[in-house]
Short mmCIF file of C-alpha atoms in Angstrom, two decimals:
data_model
loop_
_atom_site.label_atom_id
_atom_site.label_comp_id
_atom_site.label_asym_id
_atom_site.label_seq_id
_atom_site.Cartn_x
_atom_site.Cartn_y
_atom_site.Cartn_z
CA VAL A 1 89.82 60.47 116.92
CA LYS A 2 91.14 57.54 114.92
CA ALA A 3 92.40 59.61 111.97
CA PRO A 4 92.14 63.41 112.12
CA LYS A 5 91.35 64.89 108.74
CA ILE A 6 89.80 67.82 106.89
CA ILE A 7 86.37 67.21 105.45
CA GLN A 8 84.50 69.61 103.17
CA THR A 9 80.86 69.60 104.09
CA THR A 10 77.83 71.87 104.31
CA ALA A 11 77.03 74.21 107.21
CA GLY A 12 74.51 72.78 109.67
CA ILE A 13 75.58 69.17 109.33
CA SER A 14 74.87 66.86 112.29
CA ILE A 15 77.94 66.34 114.46
CA SER A 16 77.05 62.67 114.92
CA THR A 17 77.23 62.21 111.14
CA LEU A 18 80.72 63.65 111.10
CA ILE A 19 82.19 61.71 114.02
CA LYS A 20 80.27 58.41 114.27
CA GLN A 21 82.96 56.36 112.49
CA GLU A 22 85.88 58.51 113.63
CA VAL A 23 85.70 58.64 117.43
CA GLU A 24 86.66 55.52 119.35
CA ASN A 25 84.71 56.26 122.55
CA ILE A 26 82.10 59.04 122.27
CA GLU A 27 80.84 58.55 125.89
CA SER A 28 84.24 59.50 127.34
CA SER A 29 85.00 62.28 124.89
CA ARG A 30 84.35 66.03 124.97
CA ILE A 31 83.10 67.36 121.66
CA ILE A 32 83.92 70.99 121.01
CA ALA A 33 82.65 73.17 118.19
CA GLY A 34 85.69 75.20 117.23
CA ASN A 35 89.14 74.83 118.68
CA VAL A 36 90.12 73.74 122.16
CA LEU A 37 90.88 77.20 123.48
CA THR A 38 87.95 79.24 122.16
CA GLY A 39 85.31 76.71 121.13
CA ILE A 40 82.14 75.72 122.93
CA GLN A 41 81.13 72.28 124.19
CA GLU A 42 78.62 70.46 122.04
CA THR A 43 76.87 67.11 122.18
CA ALA A 44 77.01 64.41 119.53
CA ASN A 45 73.33 65.23 118.82
CA GLY A 46 74.22 68.86 117.97
CA TYR A 47 74.98 70.54 114.68
CA LEU A 48 77.99 72.39 113.26
CA HIS A 49 76.78 75.96 113.26
CA PHE A 50 78.07 79.43 112.52
CA PRO A 51 80.78 80.69 113.26
CA PHE A 52 82.47 77.36 113.84
CA ARG A 53 84.21 75.50 111.04
CA GLN A 54 85.80 72.61 112.94
CA ILE A 55 85.00 69.93 115.46
CA THR A 56 87.57 69.07 118.13
CA VAL A 57 87.36 65.91 120.23
CA ILE A 58 89.42 65.46 123.41
CA PRO A 59 89.29 62.86 126.21
CA GLU A 60 86.87 63.82 129.01
CA ASN A 61 88.44 62.05 132.04
CA ALA A 62 86.51 64.36 134.34
CA ASN A 63 85.81 61.76 137.07
CA GLU A 64 89.25 60.17 136.99
CA ALA A 65 90.82 60.44 140.45
CA GLU A 66 94.53 60.83 140.63
CA PHE A 67 96.88 59.99 143.50
CA MET A 68 97.86 63.22 145.30
CA GLY A 69 96.19 65.32 142.56
CA TRP A 70 97.98 68.62 141.94
CA ALA A 71 100.63 67.77 144.55
CA SER A 72 101.96 64.78 142.67
CA LEU A 73 105.49 64.98 141.33
CA SER A 74 104.52 63.62 137.93
CA THR A 75 106.74 64.21 134.92
CA LYS A 76 103.78 63.57 132.57
CA LYS A 77 101.77 66.70 133.42
CA TYR A 78 102.15 70.00 131.59
CA SER A 79 102.67 73.15 133.68
CA HIS A 80 103.60 76.55 132.29
CA SER A 81 104.61 77.71 135.77
CA ARG A 82 106.99 74.78 136.31
CA SER A 83 104.84 73.25 139.09
CA PHE A 84 105.79 69.79 137.83
CA PHE A 85 109.13 68.34 136.85
CA SER A 86 107.92 67.88 133.26
CA TRP A 87 109.68 71.11 132.28
CA LEU A 88 112.95 69.23 132.53
CA HIS A 89 111.88 67.15 129.47
CA LYS A 90 112.12 69.67 126.68
CA LYS A 91 110.79 67.44 123.88
CA ARG A 92 107.97 65.66 125.77
CA ALA A 93 104.65 65.05 123.98
CA TYR A 94 101.77 65.84 126.37
CA HIS A 95 98.33 64.27 126.26
CA PHE A 96 95.83 66.96 127.13
CA ASP A 97 92.31 66.21 128.28
CA ALA A 98 89.31 68.11 129.69
CA LYS A 99 90.38 67.99 133.36
CA ILE A 100 90.99 71.31 135.12
CA ASN A 101 93.25 69.64 137.76
CA GLY A 102 92.01 71.75 140.61
CA SER A 103 89.30 74.18 141.44
CA GLU A 104 88.95 77.91 140.78
CA ARG A 105 90.95 80.08 143.12
CA ALA A 106 90.39 83.66 144.16
CA ILE A 107 93.86 85.02 143.36
CA ILE A 108 95.32 86.29 140.13
CA MET A 109 99.03 85.60 139.83
CA ALA A 110 100.99 88.75 138.90
CA GLY A 111 102.91 88.64 135.61
CA GLU A 112 101.61 85.26 134.57
CA TYR A 113 99.48 86.42 131.61
CA ASP A 114 102.09 88.83 130.20
CA GLU A 115 104.23 85.95 128.94
CA VAL A 116 101.56 84.74 126.52
CA PHE A 117 99.25 87.73 125.91
CA PRO A 118 99.52 88.93 122.29
CA MET A 119 99.27 92.70 123.07
CA ASP A 120 100.94 95.25 125.30
CA ILE A 121 98.09 95.59 127.86
CA TYR A 122 98.13 95.29 131.64
CA THR A 123 96.00 92.14 131.63
CA GLU A 124 95.71 91.51 135.38
CA PHE A 125 94.66 95.09 136.06
CA LEU A 126 92.17 94.95 133.19
CA ILE A 127 90.61 91.72 134.54
CA LYS A 128 90.37 93.27 138.01
CA ALA A 129 88.73 96.41 136.58
CA ILE A 130 86.21 94.28 134.72
CA LEU A 131 85.40 92.29 137.87
CA ALA A 132 84.97 95.59 139.76
CA LYS A 133 82.82 97.00 136.89
CA ASP A 134 84.97 100.13 136.85
CA VAL A 135 84.21 101.55 133.40
CA ASP A 136 86.76 104.37 133.54
CA LYS A 137 89.59 102.01 134.50
CA MET A 138 88.52 99.45 131.83
CA GLU A 139 88.68 102.17 129.19
CA GLN A 140 92.07 103.41 130.39
CA LEU A 141 93.48 99.83 130.34
CA GLY A 142 92.38 99.17 126.76
CA ILE A 143 89.16 97.17 126.85
CA TYR A 144 88.24 98.49 123.36
CA GLU A 145 91.29 96.81 121.82
CA ILE A 146 90.60 93.28 123.02
CA ALA A 147 88.32 90.33 122.32
CA PRO A 148 87.61 87.38 124.64
CA GLU A 149 89.59 85.08 122.33
CA ASP A 150 92.73 87.08 123.05
CA PHE A 151 92.66 85.66 126.58
CA ALA A 152 92.53 81.98 125.49
CA LEU A 153 96.18 81.25 126.18
CA CYS A 154 96.08 83.23 129.38
CA GLU A 155 93.16 81.08 130.53
CA PHE A 156 95.04 77.91 129.56
CA ILE A 157 98.14 78.72 131.62
CA ASP A 158 96.27 80.34 134.50
CA THR A 159 97.15 78.68 137.80
CA SER A 160 94.02 80.31 139.37
CA LYS A 161 91.66 78.44 136.96
CA ILE A 162 89.70 81.65 136.26
CA GLN A 163 87.44 81.72 133.21
CA LEU A 164 89.03 84.82 131.69
CA GLN A 165 87.24 84.70 128.35
CA LYS A 166 83.89 84.65 130.12
CA ILE A 167 84.92 87.60 132.35
CA VAL A 168 86.04 89.64 129.33
CA ARG A 169 82.83 88.85 127.43
CA GLU A 170 80.72 89.91 130.46
CA GLY A 171 82.83 93.06 130.81
CA LEU A 172 82.31 93.99 127.12
CA ASN A 173 78.58 93.33 127.45
CA TYR A 174 78.44 95.48 130.60
CA LEU A 175 80.30 98.27 128.85
CA MET A 176 77.86 98.18 125.92
CA ARG A 177 74.86 98.43 128.29
CA GLU A 178 76.47 101.31 130.17
CA LEU A 179 77.25 103.28 127.02
CA ASN A 180 73.73 102.90 125.55
#
């Protein structure tokens, strides 16, 4: 985006109307209704709809190959788990894009989510109970106190690339069906 700003407009406005003069390269950009962590992907032909009040645009770069991929020793990549040497540069400005930098893995790293989760809940055990569809365990671990958006930072730092917000949403939907 050339110049990020706040615009007061009406609900239901066309996204293309909002961004046509503001985005340098729409073809290589990801348009998100909402914020980066909890928003949903939209197209330039879409509309700003409830409950979203902002448009976020980030570089797509999905097909960009990188030498050695995740195994590179780059100091320009962000890693919460200190996988890269970028943690040595305390004041570095990172340029985030839409790349996942790897594929989804089948393991959940122990203790990783607790550093960023806003509540005192055993997050890994709750995710595992949701995946197992164990209603009793989900209730014991506090599924009634959470929302999918609470897991946005956990999903961002997750080295396993698991879509935690989607899992929590499906778990809450499953719980509602079971209780009715």
